[in-house]
mmCIF file of C-alpha atoms and ligand atoms in Angstrom:
data_model
loop_
_atom_site.group_PDB
_atom_site.id
_atom_site.type_symbol
_atom_site.label_atom_id
_atom_site.label_comp_id
_atom_site.label_asym_id
_atom_site.label_seq_id
_atom_site.Cartn_x
_atom_site.Cartn_y
_atom_site.Cartn_z
ATOM 1 C CA MET D 1 34.328 -83.800 -49.679
ATOM 2 C CA ILE D 2 31.070 -85.796 -49.898
ATOM 3 C CA ARG D 3 28.065 -83.898 -51.052
ATOM 4 C CA PHE D 4 24.422 -84.898 -51.414
ATOM 5 C CA ASP D 5 22.213 -82.713 -53.595
ATOM 6 C CA ASN D 6 18.492 -83.466 -53.446
ATOM 7 C CA VAL D 7 19.165 -87.167 -53.087
ATOM 8 C CA SER D 8 16.194 -89.502 -52.867
ATOM 9 C CA LYS D 9 15.916 -93.245 -52.760
ATOM 10 C CA ARG D 10 12.713 -95.061 -53.588
ATOM 11 C CA TYR D 11 12.860 -98.846 -53.331
ATOM 12 C CA ASP D 12 11.108 -101.029 -55.882
ATOM 13 C CA ASN D 13 8.285 -101.648 -53.419
ATOM 14 C CA GLY D 14 7.531 -97.917 -53.474
ATOM 15 C CA ARG D 15 9.103 -97.161 -50.106
ATOM 16 C CA LEU D 16 10.705 -93.696 -50.089
ATOM 17 C CA ALA D 17 13.635 -94.374 -47.746
ATOM 18 C CA VAL D 18 15.544 -91.103 -48.274
ATOM 19 C CA LYS D 19 13.726 -87.908 -49.186
ATOM 20 C CA SER D 20 15.410 -85.166 -51.198
ATOM 21 C CA LEU D 21 18.342 -84.930 -48.874
ATOM 22 C CA ASN D 22 20.998 -82.215 -48.935
ATOM 23 C CA LEU D 23 24.179 -82.693 -47.008
ATOM 24 C CA GLU D 24 27.857 -81.866 -47.093
ATOM 25 C CA ILE D 25 30.444 -83.856 -45.179
ATOM 26 C CA GLY D 26 33.816 -82.187 -44.721
ATOM 27 C CA LYS D 27 37.218 -83.689 -45.383
ATOM 28 C CA GLY D 28 38.608 -85.352 -42.271
ATOM 29 C CA GLU D 29 35.292 -85.106 -40.505
ATOM 30 C CA PHE D 30 33.903 -87.816 -38.211
ATOM 31 C CA PHE D 31 30.264 -87.711 -39.249
ATOM 32 C CA VAL D 32 27.715 -89.789 -37.359
ATOM 33 C CA ILE D 33 24.272 -90.572 -38.737
ATOM 34 C CA ILE D 34 21.793 -91.516 -36.069
ATOM 35 C CA GLY D 35 18.076 -92.156 -35.841
ATOM 36 C CA PRO D 36 15.558 -94.864 -35.077
ATOM 37 C CA SER D 37 15.418 -98.121 -36.959
ATOM 38 C CA GLY D 38 14.134 -97.732 -40.507
ATOM 39 C CA CYS D 39 14.812 -93.983 -40.798
ATOM 40 C CA GLY D 40 17.133 -94.462 -43.792
ATOM 41 C CA LYS D 41 20.631 -94.431 -42.250
ATOM 42 C CA THR D 42 21.953 -97.505 -44.015
ATOM 43 C CA THR D 43 20.373 -96.498 -47.291
ATOM 44 C CA LEU D 44 22.096 -93.128 -47.081
ATOM 45 C CA LEU D 45 25.439 -94.747 -46.298
ATOM 46 C CA LYS D 46 25.312 -97.411 -48.986
ATOM 47 C CA MET D 47 24.434 -94.900 -51.681
ATOM 48 C CA ILE D 48 27.888 -93.366 -51.175
ATOM 49 C CA ASN D 49 29.746 -96.448 -52.429
ATOM 50 C CA ARG D 50 26.948 -97.343 -54.821
ATOM 51 C CA LEU D 51 25.908 -100.483 -52.994
ATOM 52 C CA ILE D 52 22.470 -98.907 -53.311
ATOM 53 C CA HIS D 53 21.568 -96.835 -56.346
ATOM 54 C CA LEU D 54 19.999 -93.485 -55.750
ATOM 55 C CA THR D 55 16.722 -92.669 -57.474
ATOM 56 C CA ASP D 56 17.094 -88.899 -57.762
ATOM 57 C CA GLY D 57 19.685 -86.217 -57.164
ATOM 58 C CA THR D 58 23.468 -86.387 -57.167
ATOM 59 C CA ILE D 59 26.200 -87.470 -54.799
ATOM 60 C CA THR D 60 29.693 -86.165 -55.432
ATOM 61 C CA ILE D 61 32.999 -87.051 -53.829
ATOM 62 C CA GLU D 62 35.728 -84.428 -54.228
ATOM 63 C CA GLY D 63 33.500 -82.685 -56.742
ATOM 64 C CA LYS D 64 33.088 -85.716 -59.008
ATOM 65 C CA ARG D 65 29.762 -87.533 -59.309
ATOM 66 C CA ILE D 66 29.927 -91.037 -57.900
ATOM 67 C CA SER D 67 28.327 -92.308 -61.106
ATOM 68 C CA ASP D 68 31.335 -90.962 -63.032
ATOM 69 C CA TYR D 69 33.809 -93.062 -61.047
ATOM 70 C CA ASN D 70 34.738 -96.492 -62.228
ATOM 71 C CA LEU D 71 32.879 -98.754 -59.769
ATOM 72 C CA HIS D 72 35.992 -100.683 -58.692
ATOM 73 C CA GLU D 73 37.976 -97.525 -58.296
ATOM 74 C CA LEU D 74 35.191 -96.048 -56.188
ATOM 75 C CA ARG D 75 34.876 -99.105 -53.930
ATOM 76 C CA TRP D 76 38.623 -99.565 -53.492
ATOM 77 C CA ASN D 77 38.954 -95.955 -52.468
ATOM 78 C CA ILE D 78 36.207 -96.136 -49.899
ATOM 79 C CA GLY D 79 36.803 -98.313 -46.846
ATOM 80 C CA TYR D 80 33.728 -100.117 -45.599
ATOM 81 C CA VAL D 81 33.159 -101.678 -42.188
ATOM 82 C CA LEU D 82 30.033 -103.638 -41.375
ATOM 83 C CA GLN D 83 28.408 -104.664 -38.120
ATOM 84 C CA GLN D 84 29.415 -108.278 -38.566
ATOM 85 C CA ILE D 85 32.613 -108.032 -40.465
ATOM 86 C CA ALA D 86 33.002 -110.808 -42.909
ATOM 87 C CA LEU D 87 36.639 -111.823 -42.634
ATOM 88 C CA PHE D 88 37.325 -114.689 -44.984
ATOM 89 C CA PRO D 89 37.614 -117.672 -42.631
ATOM 90 C CA HIS D 90 40.093 -119.700 -44.683
ATOM 91 C CA MET D 91 42.492 -116.800 -45.110
ATOM 92 C CA THR D 92 45.001 -115.549 -42.553
ATOM 93 C CA ILE D 93 44.626 -112.119 -40.974
ATOM 94 C CA GLU D 94 47.412 -110.850 -43.197
ATOM 95 C CA GLU D 95 45.705 -112.145 -46.330
ATOM 96 C CA ASN D 96 42.423 -110.642 -45.228
ATOM 97 C CA ILE D 97 43.957 -107.212 -44.722
ATOM 98 C CA ALA D 98 45.875 -107.452 -47.994
ATOM 99 C CA ILE D 99 42.840 -107.937 -50.247
ATOM 100 C CA VAL D 100 42.424 -104.395 -51.536
ATOM 101 C CA PRO D 101 46.149 -103.532 -51.695
ATOM 102 C CA GLU D 102 46.570 -106.697 -53.799
ATOM 103 C CA LEU D 103 43.713 -105.684 -56.074
ATOM 104 C CA LYS D 104 45.429 -102.347 -56.428
ATOM 105 C CA LYS D 105 48.620 -104.229 -57.331
ATOM 106 C CA TRP D 106 50.795 -102.992 -54.522
ATOM 107 C CA LYS D 107 54.211 -104.634 -54.273
ATOM 108 C CA PRO D 108 54.422 -107.599 -51.824
ATOM 109 C CA GLU D 109 56.957 -105.837 -49.564
ATOM 110 C CA GLN D 110 54.783 -102.758 -49.458
ATOM 111 C CA ILE D 111 51.753 -104.866 -48.488
ATOM 112 C CA GLN D 112 53.646 -106.711 -45.759
ATOM 113 C CA HIS D 113 54.860 -103.447 -44.346
ATOM 114 C CA ARG D 114 51.357 -102.030 -44.390
ATOM 115 C CA VAL D 115 49.825 -105.069 -42.661
ATOM 116 C CA ARG D 116 52.426 -104.878 -39.930
ATOM 117 C CA GLU D 117 51.912 -101.169 -39.480
ATOM 118 C CA LEU D 118 48.126 -101.484 -39.280
ATOM 119 C CA LEU D 119 48.097 -104.394 -36.822
ATOM 120 C CA ASN D 120 50.488 -102.585 -34.536
ATOM 121 C CA MET D 121 48.439 -99.419 -34.838
ATOM 122 C CA VAL D 122 45.472 -101.125 -33.161
ATOM 123 C CA GLY D 123 47.531 -102.949 -30.562
ATOM 124 C CA LEU D 124 47.659 -106.392 -32.193
ATOM 125 C CA ASP D 125 51.194 -107.742 -32.275
ATOM 126 C CA ALA D 126 51.850 -108.287 -35.968
ATOM 127 C CA ASP D 127 54.234 -111.206 -35.433
ATOM 128 C CA ILE D 128 51.574 -113.088 -33.537
ATOM 129 C CA TYR D 129 48.430 -112.110 -35.373
ATOM 130 C CA ARG D 130 49.229 -111.953 -39.040
ATOM 131 C CA HIS D 131 49.413 -115.719 -39.504
ATOM 132 C CA ARG D 132 46.298 -116.485 -37.494
ATOM 133 C CA LYS D 133 42.931 -117.372 -38.955
ATOM 134 C CA PRO D 134 39.888 -115.267 -38.011
ATOM 135 C CA LYS D 135 38.458 -117.984 -35.727
ATOM 136 C CA GLU D 136 41.571 -117.736 -33.569
ATOM 137 C CA LEU D 137 40.638 -114.138 -32.680
ATOM 138 C CA SER D 138 38.041 -112.824 -30.234
ATOM 139 C CA GLY D 139 35.033 -110.884 -31.554
ATOM 140 C CA GLY D 140 36.640 -107.573 -30.582
ATOM 141 C CA GLU D 141 39.931 -108.500 -32.249
ATOM 142 C CA GLN D 142 38.129 -109.557 -35.423
ATOM 143 C CA GLN D 143 36.256 -106.276 -35.519
ATOM 144 C CA ARG D 144 39.537 -104.446 -35.060
ATOM 145 C CA VAL D 145 40.898 -106.304 -38.078
ATOM 146 C CA GLY D 146 37.725 -105.292 -39.934
ATOM 147 C CA VAL D 147 38.498 -101.664 -39.224
ATOM 148 C CA ILE D 148 42.119 -101.837 -40.333
ATOM 149 C CA ARG D 149 41.212 -103.881 -43.387
ATOM 150 C CA ALA D 150 39.036 -100.947 -44.440
ATOM 151 C CA LEU D 151 42.055 -98.680 -43.986
ATOM 152 C CA ALA D 152 44.505 -100.967 -45.744
ATOM 153 C CA ALA D 153 44.795 -99.211 -49.079
ATOM 154 C CA ASP D 154 44.680 -95.807 -47.404
ATOM 155 C CA PRO D 155 41.265 -94.667 -48.654
ATOM 156 C CA GLU D 156 40.182 -91.099 -48.024
ATOM 157 C CA VAL D 157 36.660 -92.101 -47.042
ATOM 158 C CA ILE D 158 35.566 -94.801 -44.616
ATOM 159 C CA LEU D 159 31.965 -95.902 -44.225
ATOM 160 C CA MET D 160 31.024 -97.690 -41.033
ATOM 161 C CA ASP D 161 27.644 -99.292 -40.526
ATOM 162 C CA GLU D 162 27.142 -99.925 -36.810
ATOM 163 C CA PRO D 163 30.578 -101.543 -36.672
ATOM 164 C CA PHE D 164 30.626 -102.162 -32.927
ATOM 165 C CA SER D 165 27.027 -102.930 -32.141
ATOM 166 C CA ALA D 166 27.486 -106.702 -31.961
ATOM 167 C CA LEU D 167 30.201 -106.395 -29.316
ATOM 168 C CA ASP D 168 29.869 -106.518 -25.540
ATOM 169 C CA PRO D 169 29.848 -103.068 -23.875
ATOM 170 C CA ILE D 170 33.466 -103.220 -22.708
ATOM 171 C CA SER D 171 34.962 -104.266 -26.051
ATOM 172 C CA ARG D 172 32.720 -101.735 -27.679
ATOM 173 C CA ALA D 173 33.908 -98.842 -25.519
ATOM 174 C CA LYS D 174 37.502 -99.934 -26.101
ATOM 175 C CA LEU D 175 37.103 -100.035 -29.869
ATOM 176 C CA GLN D 176 35.423 -96.627 -29.844
ATOM 177 C CA ASP D 177 38.393 -95.244 -27.901
ATOM 178 C CA ASP D 178 40.815 -96.860 -30.319
ATOM 179 C CA LEU D 179 38.955 -95.515 -33.315
ATOM 180 C CA LEU D 180 39.025 -91.990 -31.898
ATOM 181 C CA GLU D 181 42.725 -92.313 -31.222
ATOM 182 C CA LEU D 182 43.302 -93.691 -34.707
ATOM 183 C CA GLN D 183 41.312 -90.886 -36.271
ATOM 184 C CA ARG D 184 43.505 -88.315 -34.540
ATOM 185 C CA THR D 185 46.412 -89.662 -36.572
ATOM 186 C CA ILE D 186 44.802 -90.603 -39.874
ATOM 187 C CA ARG D 187 42.183 -87.828 -40.213
ATOM 188 C CA LYS D 188 40.016 -89.672 -42.717
ATOM 189 C CA THR D 189 36.510 -88.716 -43.661
ATOM 190 C CA ILE D 190 34.434 -91.171 -41.655
ATOM 191 C CA VAL D 191 30.710 -91.638 -42.140
ATOM 192 C CA PHE D 192 29.469 -93.722 -39.238
ATOM 193 C CA VAL D 193 25.951 -95.105 -38.772
ATOM 194 C CA SER D 194 24.805 -95.684 -35.231
ATOM 195 C CA HIS D 195 21.578 -96.038 -33.312
ATOM 196 C CA ASP D 196 23.310 -95.492 -29.997
ATOM 197 C CA MET D 197 23.321 -91.946 -28.690
ATOM 198 C CA GLN D 198 26.236 -92.557 -26.362
ATOM 199 C CA GLU D 199 28.336 -93.669 -29.306
ATOM 200 C CA ALA D 200 27.256 -90.701 -31.431
ATOM 201 C CA LEU D 201 28.047 -88.173 -28.716
ATOM 202 C CA LYS D 202 31.383 -89.765 -28.042
ATOM 203 C CA LEU D 203 32.580 -90.105 -31.618
ATOM 204 C CA GLY D 204 30.946 -87.477 -33.799
ATOM 205 C CA ASP D 205 32.443 -84.155 -34.843
ATOM 206 C CA ARG D 206 28.929 -83.655 -36.151
ATOM 207 C CA ILE D 207 25.813 -85.701 -35.702
ATOM 208 C CA CYS D 208 23.035 -85.969 -38.262
ATOM 209 C CA VAL D 209 19.742 -86.960 -36.629
ATOM 210 C CA MET D 210 17.370 -88.609 -39.098
ATOM 211 C CA LYS D 211 13.701 -89.508 -39.018
ATOM 212 C CA ASP D 212 11.569 -90.957 -41.826
ATOM 213 C CA GLY D 213 14.211 -90.434 -44.512
ATOM 214 C CA GLU D 214 14.840 -86.801 -43.622
ATOM 215 C CA ILE D 215 17.373 -84.860 -41.600
ATOM 216 C CA VAL D 216 15.778 -83.538 -38.458
ATOM 217 C CA GLN D 217 18.901 -81.852 -37.157
ATOM 218 C CA LEU D 218 22.545 -81.569 -38.050
ATOM 219 C CA GLY D 219 25.151 -80.141 -35.735
ATOM 220 C CA THR D 220 27.933 -80.743 -33.257
ATOM 221 C CA PRO D 221 27.037 -82.779 -30.165
ATOM 222 C CA GLN D 222 26.974 -79.551 -28.151
ATOM 223 C CA GLU D 223 24.744 -77.716 -30.618
ATOM 224 C CA ILE D 224 22.251 -80.534 -30.700
ATOM 225 C CA ILE D 225 22.133 -80.913 -26.947
ATOM 226 C CA GLN D 226 21.888 -77.203 -26.309
ATOM 227 C CA HIS D 227 19.403 -76.400 -29.050
ATOM 228 C CA PRO D 228 17.455 -79.527 -29.929
ATOM 229 C CA ALA D 229 15.381 -78.785 -33.027
ATOM 230 C CA ASN D 230 12.169 -80.318 -31.713
ATOM 231 C CA ASP D 231 10.613 -82.790 -29.289
ATOM 232 C CA PHE D 232 11.728 -85.757 -31.348
ATOM 233 C CA VAL D 233 15.397 -84.755 -30.974
ATOM 234 C CA ARG D 234 14.870 -83.842 -27.317
ATOM 235 C CA GLU D 235 13.410 -87.264 -26.633
ATOM 236 C CA PHE D 236 15.968 -89.076 -28.746
ATOM 237 C CA MET D 237 18.889 -87.323 -27.059
ATOM 238 C CA GLY D 238 17.551 -88.201 -23.638
ATOM 239 C CA LEU D 239 16.844 -84.576 -22.775
ATOM 240 C CA THR D 240 13.466 -85.481 -21.359
ATOM 241 C CA LYS D 241 14.710 -88.035 -18.883
ATOM 242 C CA ASP D 242 14.767 -87.563 -15.112
ATOM 243 C CA PHE D 243 17.444 -85.138 -14.171
ATOM 244 C CA ASP D 244 19.307 -84.941 -10.907
ATOM 245 C CA ILE D 245 21.897 -82.214 -10.713
ATOM 246 C CA GLN D 246 24.134 -84.447 -8.588
ATOM 247 C CA GLN D 247 24.814 -86.529 -11.685
ATOM 248 C CA VAL D 248 26.513 -83.661 -13.482
ATOM 249 C CA ILE D 249 28.365 -81.977 -10.623
ATOM 250 C CA ARG D 250 32.116 -82.354 -10.630
ATOM 251 C CA PRO D 251 34.605 -81.133 -8.006
ATOM 252 C CA ALA D 252 35.096 -77.393 -8.385
ATOM 253 C CA VAL D 253 38.292 -76.080 -9.869
ATOM 254 C CA MET D 254 38.326 -72.353 -9.295
ATOM 255 C CA LYS D 255 40.412 -70.287 -11.586
ATOM 256 C CA GLU D 256 41.417 -66.901 -10.335
ATOM 257 C CA GLY D 257 39.885 -64.016 -12.211
ATOM 258 C CA ASN D 258 37.513 -66.308 -14.059
ATOM 259 C CA LEU D 259 34.071 -65.108 -13.146
ATOM 260 C CA GLN D 260 31.814 -68.057 -13.720
ATOM 261 C CA GLN D 261 28.078 -68.164 -14.020
ATOM 262 C CA SER D 262 26.505 -69.964 -11.112
ATOM 263 C CA VAL D 263 23.507 -72.222 -10.729
ATOM 264 C CA SER D 264 21.723 -73.573 -7.699
ATOM 265 C CA GLY D 265 21.071 -77.188 -6.890
ATOM 266 C CA HIS D 266 17.483 -76.679 -8.033
ATOM 267 C CA ASP D 267 18.142 -75.537 -11.594
ATOM 268 C CA SER D 268 16.481 -77.602 -14.318
ATOM 269 C CA LEU D 269 18.395 -79.372 -17.064
ATOM 270 C CA GLN D 270 16.999 -76.893 -19.574
ATOM 271 C CA SER D 271 18.189 -73.883 -17.597
ATOM 272 C CA ILE D 272 21.632 -75.441 -17.140
ATOM 273 C CA LEU D 273 21.857 -76.148 -20.863
ATOM 274 C CA SER D 274 20.945 -72.613 -21.781
ATOM 275 C CA LYS D 275 23.553 -71.233 -19.372
ATOM 276 C CA LEU D 276 26.138 -73.632 -20.785
ATOM 277 C CA ALA D 277 25.452 -72.171 -24.211
ATOM 278 C CA GLN D 278 27.214 -69.028 -23.020
ATOM 279 C CA HIS D 279 29.660 -70.411 -20.460
ATOM 280 C CA ASP D 280 32.061 -73.316 -20.636
ATOM 281 C CA CYS D 281 31.377 -74.218 -17.069
ATOM 282 C CA LEU D 282 29.071 -73.277 -14.220
ATOM 283 C CA THR D 283 29.691 -73.196 -10.499
ATOM 284 C CA VAL D 284 27.065 -74.742 -8.282
ATOM 285 C CA LEU D 285 26.227 -72.667 -5.239
ATOM 286 C CA GLU D 286 24.433 -73.770 -2.131
ATOM 287 C CA GLU D 287 23.896 -71.165 0.563
ATOM 288 C CA ASN D 288 26.539 -69.004 -1.112
ATOM 289 C CA ALA D 289 29.139 -71.755 -0.930
ATOM 290 C CA VAL D 290 30.571 -73.392 -4.022
ATOM 291 C CA VAL D 291 29.771 -77.089 -3.910
ATOM 292 C CA GLY D 292 31.051 -78.051 -7.321
ATOM 293 C CA MET D 293 30.951 -77.248 -10.984
ATOM 294 C CA ILE D 294 29.155 -78.357 -14.122
ATOM 295 C CA THR D 295 30.855 -78.503 -17.488
ATOM 296 C CA ARG D 296 29.540 -79.162 -20.988
ATOM 297 C CA GLU D 297 31.381 -82.475 -20.909
ATOM 298 C CA SER D 298 29.766 -83.545 -17.640
ATOM 299 C CA VAL D 299 26.298 -82.876 -19.102
ATOM 300 C CA ILE D 300 27.083 -84.701 -22.328
ATOM 301 C CA GLN D 301 28.342 -87.609 -20.272
ATOM 302 C CA PHE D 302 25.128 -87.635 -18.258
ATOM 303 C CA LEU D 303 23.012 -87.623 -21.412
ATOM 304 C CA ALA D 304 25.137 -90.254 -23.047
ATOM 305 C CA ASN D 305 25.720 -92.647 -20.200
ATOM 306 C CA ASP D 306 22.235 -93.582 -19.220
ATOM 307 C CA SER D 307 20.729 -93.220 -22.623
ATOM 308 C CA VAL D 308 19.063 -96.402 -23.685
ATOM 309 C CA VAL D 309 19.875 -97.859 -27.043
ATOM 310 C CA ARG D 310 17.095 -96.447 -29.137
ATOM 311 C CA GLY D 311 15.607 -98.483 -31.958
ATOM 312 C CA ASP D 312 16.777 -101.845 -33.071
ATOM 313 C CA SER D 313 19.550 -102.723 -35.334
ATOM 314 C CA HIS D 314 18.158 -102.694 -38.847
ATOM 315 C CA ASP D 315 19.056 -106.220 -39.667
HETATM 316 P P1 LIG E 401 17.989 -97.777 -41.056
HETATM 317 O O1 LIG E 401 19.380 -98.080 -41.497
HETATM 318 O O2 LIG E 401 17.834 -96.405 -40.499
HETATM 319 O O3 LIG E 401 17.441 -98.801 -40.112
HETATM 320 P P2 LIG E 401 17.275 -98.419 -43.790
HETATM 321 O O4 LIG E 401 18.032 -97.464 -44.624
HETATM 322 O O5 LIG E 401 17.790 -99.804 -43.671
HETATM 323 O O6 LIG E 401 17.035 -97.785 -42.331
HETATM 324 O O7 LIG E 401 15.789 -98.505 -44.333
HETATM 325 C C1 LIG E 401 14.993 -97.361 -44.584
HETATM 326 C C2 LIG E 401 13.601 -97.812 -45.056
HETATM 327 O O8 LIG E 401 13.712 -98.451 -46.307
HETATM 328 C C3 LIG E 401 12.954 -98.808 -44.126
HETATM 329 O O9 LIG E 401 11.578 -98.552 -44.088
HETATM 330 C C4 LIG E 401 13.217 -100.140 -44.777
HETATM 331 O O10 LIG E 401 12.201 -101.045 -44.476
HETATM 332 C C5 LIG E 401 13.192 -99.757 -46.244
HETATM 333 N N1 LIG E 401 14.097 -100.642 -47.011
HETATM 334 C C6 LIG E 401 15.408 -100.894 -46.777
HETATM 335 N N2 LIG E 401 15.904 -101.722 -47.698
HETATM 336 C C7 LIG E 401 14.900 -102.026 -48.548
HETATM 337 C C8 LIG E 401 14.783 -102.826 -49.718
HETATM 338 N N3 LIG E 401 15.825 -103.487 -50.226
HETATM 339 N N4 LIG E 401 13.569 -102.893 -50.331
HETATM 340 C C9 LIG E 401 12.539 -102.199 -49.839
HETATM 341 N N5 LIG E 401 12.560 -101.422 -48.755
HETATM 342 C C10 LIG E 401 13.736 -101.325 -48.100
#
């Protein structure tokens, strides 16, 4: 769907922000780019819709070079959500959402129908919200409108640059849940920049960990957690933090005939991870009695939940 071949970006000041990067993002994939501040995430993202021009290499979407698309056509067909969405303050929510469909000359009835559908899709009552101005909405509601505005003209690709990082933790978790739910229905190709591991683990089909303009590791959340490429990834994923097995034990659900691998209460995180590479879940034994079980999800949750937000927002 989106392919990077030896793509580099050197800024005018000589800074090489992205270094000969190769990458393929699949259709319908939720692809999260993560890494510390300044590692090149935003540069990578903005090259896709040509907000930043690449210096070397090629990017193609559906096999066609982005430079061969008409710029308007390219931008209208790629939804874009920013950290601080810029809804136009003097326009109603409906007018804000309708911008791209209007540019694409959709019929008024079709636009109205679409606005209604989108607002309802994210739990905002269309009758109430469509005539409001942005300032009459909470931060979370505005961000929700930002997301559906990017979806308005039904683009295949959506770029999201830390779209929830300005929100409080509760609104943020809610919007992440909503986005996941939405993605189950719409199955768009989403490229999502984050510096928050919890968010990446929760949302990504695959996660691309970057450092100094290069990909350090690319894989599913499970692959990265189970086989971190190096100490940088280990540290970044929180794999080096203090581990207490109690934090990952869940009540045991024994299935008859399902011989599970067991661990003791003294096993290290590393040994648990390597056993989870072969088994979906592990039983925890103490003095030959089952005291609970550990699943891949419970370990991912442990790694995600307490992980600090690493690096600062780039702006
Ligand atoms: P991230 O999104 O991971 O924080 P960026 O892609 O914003 O990283 O930046 C990558 C590197 O490129 C950083 O070192 C940053 O300082 C540099 N950079 C970003 N934008 C510009 C610019 N317009 N001119 C020069 N250097 C830039």
